mmCIF file of C-alpha atoms in Angstrom:
data_model
loop_
_atom_site.group_PDB
_atom_site.id
_atom_site.type_symbol
_atom_site.label_atom_id
_atom_site.label_comp_id
_atom_site.label_asym_id
_atom_site.label_seq_id
_atom_site.Cartn_x
_atom_site.Cartn_y
_atom_site.Cartn_z
ATOM 1 C CA ILE A 1 75.429 0.248 -37.981
ATOM 2 C CA ASN A 2 78.042 0.366 -35.348
ATOM 3 C CA GLU A 3 75.837 -0.966 -32.020
ATOM 4 C CA SER A 4 78.449 -1.312 -30.129
ATOM 5 C CA LYS A 5 78.914 2.670 -30.341
ATOM 6 C CA LEU A 6 75.583 2.780 -29.352
ATOM 7 C CA LEU A 7 75.738 0.308 -25.907
ATOM 8 C CA GLU A 8 78.599 3.148 -25.433
ATOM 9 C CA SER A 9 75.862 5.915 -24.327
ATOM 10 C CA PRO A 10 74.690 5.245 -20.442
ATOM 11 C CA GLY A 11 72.985 1.982 -19.929
ATOM 12 C CA GLY A 12 72.502 0.901 -23.305
ATOM 13 C CA ARG A 13 70.480 3.361 -24.561
ATOM 14 C CA ALA A 14 70.992 4.531 -27.476
ATOM 15 C CA LEU A 15 70.266 1.204 -29.087
ATOM 16 C CA ALA A 16 67.216 2.174 -27.110
ATOM 17 C CA VAL A 17 66.245 5.492 -28.431
ATOM 18 C CA PHE A 18 66.716 4.539 -32.359
ATOM 19 C CA LYS A 19 64.025 0.899 -32.069
ATOM 20 C CA LEU A 20 62.024 3.923 -30.088
ATOM 21 C CA LEU A 21 62.119 5.914 -33.607
ATOM 22 C CA LEU A 22 62.438 2.675 -35.812
ATOM 23 C CA THR A 23 58.521 1.798 -34.566
ATOM 24 C CA ASN A 24 56.463 4.162 -33.820
ATOM 25 C CA PRO A 25 54.167 5.671 -35.628
ATOM 26 C CA ASN A 26 55.800 7.478 -38.771
ATOM 27 C CA HIS A 27 58.191 7.123 -36.969
ATOM 28 C CA VAL A 28 57.645 10.456 -34.772
ATOM 29 C CA VAL A 29 58.672 10.790 -30.798
ATOM 30 C CA PRO A 30 57.961 13.067 -28.079
ATOM 31 C CA ARG A 31 60.075 14.320 -26.630
ATOM 32 C CA GLU A 32 58.831 13.083 -22.826
ATOM 33 C CA VAL A 33 57.888 10.440 -24.316
ATOM 34 C CA LEU A 34 61.786 9.888 -25.361
ATOM 35 C CA MET A 35 62.655 10.496 -21.688
ATOM 36 C CA ASP A 36 59.937 9.107 -19.843
ATOM 37 C CA THR A 37 59.286 5.400 -21.714
ATOM 38 C CA LEU A 38 63.641 5.050 -21.236
ATOM 39 C CA TRP A 39 64.317 6.564 -17.854
ATOM 40 C CA ARG A 40 61.201 6.909 -16.368
ATOM 41 C CA ASP A 41 63.685 6.695 -12.612
ATOM 42 C CA ALA A 42 65.363 9.671 -13.238
ATOM 43 C CA GLY A 43 64.245 13.476 -12.275
ATOM 44 C CA PRO A 44 62.579 16.024 -15.209
ATOM 45 C CA ASN A 45 67.262 17.381 -15.590
ATOM 46 C CA SER A 46 68.478 13.819 -15.240
ATOM 47 C CA ALA A 47 66.625 12.266 -18.059
ATOM 48 C CA ARG A 48 67.323 14.957 -20.446
ATOM 49 C CA ASN A 49 70.971 15.112 -20.560
ATOM 50 C CA ARG A 50 71.311 11.114 -21.145
ATOM 51 C CA LEU A 51 68.713 12.137 -24.173
ATOM 52 C CA ASN A 52 71.449 14.140 -25.159
ATOM 53 C CA VAL A 53 73.850 12.079 -24.711
ATOM 54 C CA SER A 54 72.540 9.282 -25.776
ATOM 55 C CA LEU A 55 71.244 11.350 -29.219
ATOM 56 C CA HIS A 56 74.896 12.542 -29.836
ATOM 57 C CA SER A 57 75.976 8.753 -29.272
ATOM 58 C CA LEU A 58 73.428 7.744 -31.283
ATOM 59 C CA ARG A 59 73.767 10.976 -34.367
ATOM 60 C CA SER A 60 77.807 9.537 -34.468
ATOM 61 C CA ALA A 61 77.266 5.581 -35.793
ATOM 62 C CA LEU A 62 74.852 7.441 -37.626
ATOM 63 C CA ARG A 63 77.707 9.209 -39.056
ATOM 64 C CA SER A 64 79.290 6.117 -40.050
ATOM 65 C CA LEU A 65 76.242 5.176 -42.869
ATOM 66 C CA THR A 66 76.103 8.031 -44.719
ATOM 67 C CA ARG A 67 77.064 11.880 -44.014
ATOM 68 C CA THR A 68 73.036 12.569 -43.928
ATOM 69 C CA PRO A 69 71.392 14.125 -41.044
ATOM 70 C CA ILE A 70 69.222 11.582 -39.942
ATOM 71 C CA ILE A 71 68.117 11.939 -36.717
ATOM 72 C CA GLN A 72 65.711 15.500 -36.636
ATOM 73 C CA PHE A 73 64.666 17.596 -33.963
ATOM 74 C CA GLY A 74 61.109 19.854 -34.511
ATOM 75 C CA GLU A 75 58.239 21.490 -32.168
ATOM 76 C CA GLY A 76 59.719 18.655 -29.440
ATOM 77 C CA ASN A 77 59.823 16.233 -31.224
ATOM 78 C CA TYR A 78 62.549 13.144 -32.758
ATOM 79 C CA PHE A 79 62.165 11.702 -35.618
ATOM 80 C CA PHE A 80 63.659 10.340 -38.907
ATOM 81 C CA ASN A 81 64.607 12.814 -41.583
ATOM 82 C CA PRO A 82 61.867 12.975 -44.584
ATOM 83 C CA ASP A 83 64.805 12.862 -47.650
ATOM 84 C CA VAL A 84 65.644 9.686 -45.460
ATOM 85 C CA GLN A 85 64.048 6.196 -47.109
ATOM 86 C CA VAL A 86 63.283 4.132 -43.509
ATOM 87 C CA TRP A 87 62.020 0.383 -44.390
ATOM 88 C CA VAL A 88 60.421 -1.699 -40.944
ATOM 89 C CA ASP A 89 59.631 -5.779 -41.630
ATOM 90 C CA PHE A 90 57.006 -5.266 -38.795
ATOM 91 C CA GLU A 91 55.581 -2.889 -40.852
ATOM 92 C CA GLU A 92 55.273 -5.290 -44.087
ATOM 93 C CA PHE A 93 54.735 -6.759 -42.395
ATOM 94 C CA GLU A 94 51.012 -5.010 -41.122
ATOM 95 C CA ARG A 95 50.547 -3.872 -44.697
ATOM 96 C CA HIS A 96 50.997 -7.512 -46.303
ATOM 97 C CA LEU A 97 48.135 -8.928 -43.640
ATOM 98 C CA GLN A 98 45.661 -6.372 -44.780
ATOM 99 C CA ALA A 99 46.293 -6.376 -47.892
ATOM 100 C CA GLY A 100 45.535 -10.379 -47.847
ATOM 101 C CA ARG A 101 42.375 -9.558 -45.600
ATOM 102 C CA GLN A 102 41.260 -7.341 -48.083
ATOM 103 C CA LEU A 103 42.221 -9.715 -50.918
ATOM 104 C CA GLU A 104 40.651 -13.119 -48.821
ATOM 105 C CA ALA A 105 37.591 -11.098 -48.326
ATOM 106 C CA ALA A 106 36.576 -10.248 -52.080
ATOM 107 C CA GLY A 107 36.958 -13.351 -52.329
ATOM 108 C CA GLN A 108 40.195 -13.402 -54.964
ATOM 109 C CA LEU A 109 41.982 -16.515 -52.907
ATOM 110 C CA PRO A 110 45.165 -16.401 -55.515
ATOM 111 C CA GLY A 111 46.543 -13.056 -54.497
ATOM 112 C CA ALA A 112 45.620 -13.386 -50.519
ATOM 113 C CA ILE A 113 47.596 -16.466 -50.208
ATOM 114 C CA THR A 114 50.395 -14.848 -52.073
ATOM 115 C CA GLU A 115 49.718 -11.686 -49.339
ATOM 116 C CA TYR A 116 49.800 -14.294 -46.588
ATOM 117 C CA GLU A 117 52.771 -16.027 -47.031
ATOM 118 C CA ILE A 118 54.882 -12.476 -47.226
ATOM 119 C CA ALA A 119 53.730 -11.675 -44.454
ATOM 120 C CA ALA A 120 54.167 -15.113 -42.677
ATOM 121 C CA SER A 121 57.878 -14.695 -44.785
ATOM 122 C CA LEU A 122 58.574 -11.461 -42.616
ATOM 123 C CA TYR A 123 58.224 -12.378 -39.559
ATOM 124 C CA GLN A 124 62.283 -13.672 -38.498
ATOM 125 C CA GLY A 125 60.547 -13.847 -34.358
ATOM 126 C CA ASP A 126 59.414 -11.481 -31.746
ATOM 127 C CA PHE A 127 58.701 -7.842 -31.042
ATOM 128 C CA LEU A 128 62.518 -6.958 -29.933
ATOM 129 C CA GLU A 129 62.815 -10.497 -27.802
ATOM 130 C CA GLU A 130 65.767 -9.199 -27.231
ATOM 131 C CA ASP A 131 64.781 -6.547 -25.296
ATOM 132 C CA LEU A 132 62.528 -8.713 -22.900
ATOM 133 C CA TYR A 133 63.292 -6.392 -20.216
ATOM 134 C CA ASP A 134 62.291 -3.587 -20.538
ATOM 135 C CA ASP A 135 58.214 -2.771 -20.694
ATOM 136 C CA TRP A 136 57.476 -0.279 -23.941
ATOM 137 C CA PRO A 137 58.062 -3.441 -26.719
ATOM 138 C CA VAL A 138 56.006 -5.731 -25.127
ATOM 139 C CA LEU A 139 51.348 -4.318 -26.471
ATOM 140 C CA THR A 140 53.439 -4.226 -29.253
ATOM 141 C CA ARG A 141 55.252 -7.879 -28.846
ATOM 142 C CA GLU A 142 51.859 -9.304 -28.179
ATOM 143 C CA ARG A 143 49.687 -7.759 -30.735
ATOM 144 C CA LEU A 144 52.115 -8.941 -34.004
ATOM 145 C CA ARG A 145 52.628 -12.210 -32.330
ATOM 146 C CA VAL A 146 48.585 -12.093 -32.390
ATOM 147 C CA ALA A 147 48.235 -11.100 -35.772
ATOM 148 C CA TYR A 148 51.099 -13.629 -37.341
ATOM 149 C CA LEU A 149 48.930 -16.881 -35.856
ATOM 150 C CA ASP A 150 46.757 -15.591 -38.218
ATOM 151 C CA VAL A 151 48.751 -15.383 -40.721
ATOM 152 C CA LEU A 152 48.877 -18.989 -39.918
ATOM 153 C CA ASP A 153 45.836 -19.526 -39.314
ATOM 154 C CA ARG A 154 43.909 -18.133 -42.222
ATOM 155 C CA LEU A 155 46.850 -19.448 -44.232
ATOM 156 C CA SER A 156 46.159 -23.104 -42.835
ATOM 157 C CA GLN A 157 42.063 -22.305 -43.104
ATOM 158 C CA ILE A 158 42.662 -21.630 -47.576
ATOM 159 C CA TYR A 159 45.139 -25.348 -47.836
ATOM 160 C CA PHE A 160 42.455 -27.176 -45.449
ATOM 161 C CA SER A 161 38.906 -25.684 -48.059
ATOM 162 C CA ARG A 162 41.432 -25.693 -51.518
ATOM 163 C CA SER A 163 42.004 -29.488 -49.700
ATOM 164 C CA GLN A 164 45.732 -29.700 -49.444
ATOM 165 C CA PHE A 165 46.304 -30.046 -46.658
ATOM 166 C CA ALA A 166 49.964 -31.114 -46.647
ATOM 167 C CA ALA A 167 50.598 -26.482 -46.983
ATOM 168 C CA CYS A 168 47.821 -27.195 -44.297
ATOM 169 C CA VAL A 169 49.660 -29.326 -41.842
ATOM 170 C CA ALA A 170 52.444 -27.587 -41.834
ATOM 171 C CA LEU A 171 50.642 -24.595 -40.578
ATOM 172 C CA CYS A 172 49.492 -25.842 -38.487
ATOM 173 C CA GLN A 173 52.877 -26.958 -36.619
ATOM 174 C CA GLN A 174 53.863 -24.369 -36.214
ATOM 175 C CA ILE A 175 50.757 -22.387 -35.000
ATOM 176 C CA LEU A 176 50.831 -24.888 -31.791
ATOM 177 C CA GLU A 177 55.040 -24.609 -31.761
ATOM 178 C CA ARG A 178 53.476 -21.202 -30.854
ATOM 179 C CA ASP A 179 50.721 -22.159 -28.562
ATOM 180 C CA ASN A 180 50.216 -25.804 -28.063
ATOM 181 C CA CYS A 181 46.426 -25.022 -26.473
ATOM 182 C CA ARG A 182 44.424 -23.916 -29.965
ATOM 183 C CA GLU A 183 42.811 -25.854 -30.205
ATOM 184 C CA ASP A 184 41.081 -25.065 -33.714
ATOM 185 C CA ALA A 185 45.040 -26.055 -34.442
ATOM 186 C CA HIS A 186 44.942 -29.123 -33.389
ATOM 187 C CA CYS A 187 41.142 -30.524 -34.668
ATOM 188 C CA ARG A 188 42.456 -29.207 -39.184
ATOM 189 C CA LEU A 189 45.661 -30.629 -38.678
ATOM 190 C CA MET A 190 43.539 -34.430 -37.401
ATOM 191 C CA ARG A 191 40.028 -33.363 -40.045
ATOM 192 C CA CYS A 192 44.256 -33.531 -42.809
ATOM 193 C CA PHE A 193 45.500 -36.749 -41.082
ATOM 194 C CA SER A 194 42.129 -37.614 -41.671
ATOM 195 C CA ARG A 195 41.514 -37.120 -45.188
ATOM 196 C CA GLN A 196 45.044 -38.663 -46.726
ATOM 197 C CA GLY A 197 43.616 -41.970 -44.966
ATOM 198 C CA GLN A 198 45.969 -41.582 -41.268
ATOM 199 C CA SER A 199 43.066 -41.837 -38.872
ATOM 200 C CA ARG A 200 46.653 -43.512 -36.707
ATOM 201 C CA LEU A 201 48.439 -39.645 -37.013
ATOM 202 C CA ALA A 202 45.025 -38.387 -36.268
ATOM 203 C CA LEU A 203 44.208 -39.941 -33.896
ATOM 204 C CA ARG A 204 47.254 -39.087 -31.914
ATOM 205 C CA GLN A 205 47.118 -35.605 -32.234
ATOM 206 C CA TYR A 206 44.334 -35.141 -30.270
ATOM 207 C CA GLN A 207 45.662 -37.050 -27.935
ATOM 208 C CA ILE A 208 48.685 -34.915 -27.514
ATOM 209 C CA CYS A 209 45.611 -31.815 -28.068
ATOM 210 C CA VAL A 210 43.088 -33.901 -24.171
ATOM 211 C CA ASP A 211 47.603 -33.872 -23.094
ATOM 212 C CA ALA A 212 48.130 -30.289 -24.063
ATOM 213 C CA LEU A 213 45.152 -28.683 -23.112
ATOM 214 C CA ARG A 214 45.024 -30.429 -19.631
ATOM 215 C CA GLN A 215 49.201 -30.041 -18.927
ATOM 216 C CA GLU A 216 48.233 -26.352 -18.985
ATOM 217 C CA LEU A 217 45.587 -24.786 -18.781
ATOM 218 C CA GLU A 218 43.465 -27.757 -16.695
ATOM 219 C CA ILE A 219 40.694 -28.384 -19.116
ATOM 220 C CA ASP A 220 39.237 -31.120 -21.281
ATOM 221 C CA PRO A 221 38.942 -30.369 -24.915
ATOM 222 C CA GLU A 222 35.533 -28.915 -26.845
ATOM 223 C CA PRO A 223 33.126 -31.203 -26.640
ATOM 224 C CA ALA A 224 33.405 -31.353 -30.425
ATOM 225 C CA THR A 225 36.079 -32.400 -30.218
ATOM 226 C CA THR A 226 35.834 -35.088 -28.756
ATOM 227 C CA GLN A 227 33.170 -35.974 -30.456
ATOM 228 C CA LEU A 228 35.698 -35.270 -34.458
ATOM 229 C CA ALA A 229 37.876 -37.442 -32.696
ATOM 230 C CA GLU A 230 34.838 -40.687 -32.234
ATOM 231 C CA CYS A 231 34.540 -39.944 -36.258
ATOM 232 C CA ILE A 232 37.253 -41.017 -37.065
ATOM 233 C CA ARG A 233 38.260 -43.669 -34.194
ATOM 234 C CA ARG A 234 34.664 -44.960 -36.639
ATOM 235 C CA ARG A 235 36.013 -44.623 -39.269
ATOM 236 C CA GLU A 236 33.959 -41.840 -40.670
ATOM 237 C CA ARG A 237 34.159 -39.180 -43.188
ATOM 238 C CA ILE A 238 35.242 -36.037 -42.164
#
């Protein structure tokens, strides 16, 4: 899609209309929702006019791809032509995440690992991270971010249980890159390093955990985390 054409509309809102259609359930959005979301401060007539201008820009841009009308209107809603196949990465991410959870609950760990790994590969960045100044993507962005961290967490736990410590370490580090106060990820890293005979790295990870919690949250680690570090210091098997 030629984004320059979409950005020609007032405030670049043609592109926002397209994103809202892509990211709403079943790709259907009521006209009033579009108007209220994108032109909240405008009067009804002004908002409707701006929406019409943006839709004209959007349809013009889409015609560069196909002559088939892609955006349709009916019963007060805008939606994608049912004959047009729409693939959205975050919908696929959620589908594979749900499949992974179901397989894990059924005890089918190899299948769960496959689904979780596909889900993790589909997450290429936070949802619409380029639209940081818009309010409407915030809840979805946070929900998907939490779901992504859950994928990494579930995978890391499975790998740890299968003694695949290198893979577990990599996943825990990815979790901490996004949330360095995840005490559970720090502890799992400590256990991985200890199981690999790297007590020095395990104790260093404990100190990283202590520093992160104090700097970010002004709290100390849980007693269990400190006890884990003491067990590692005494060279006990954990």
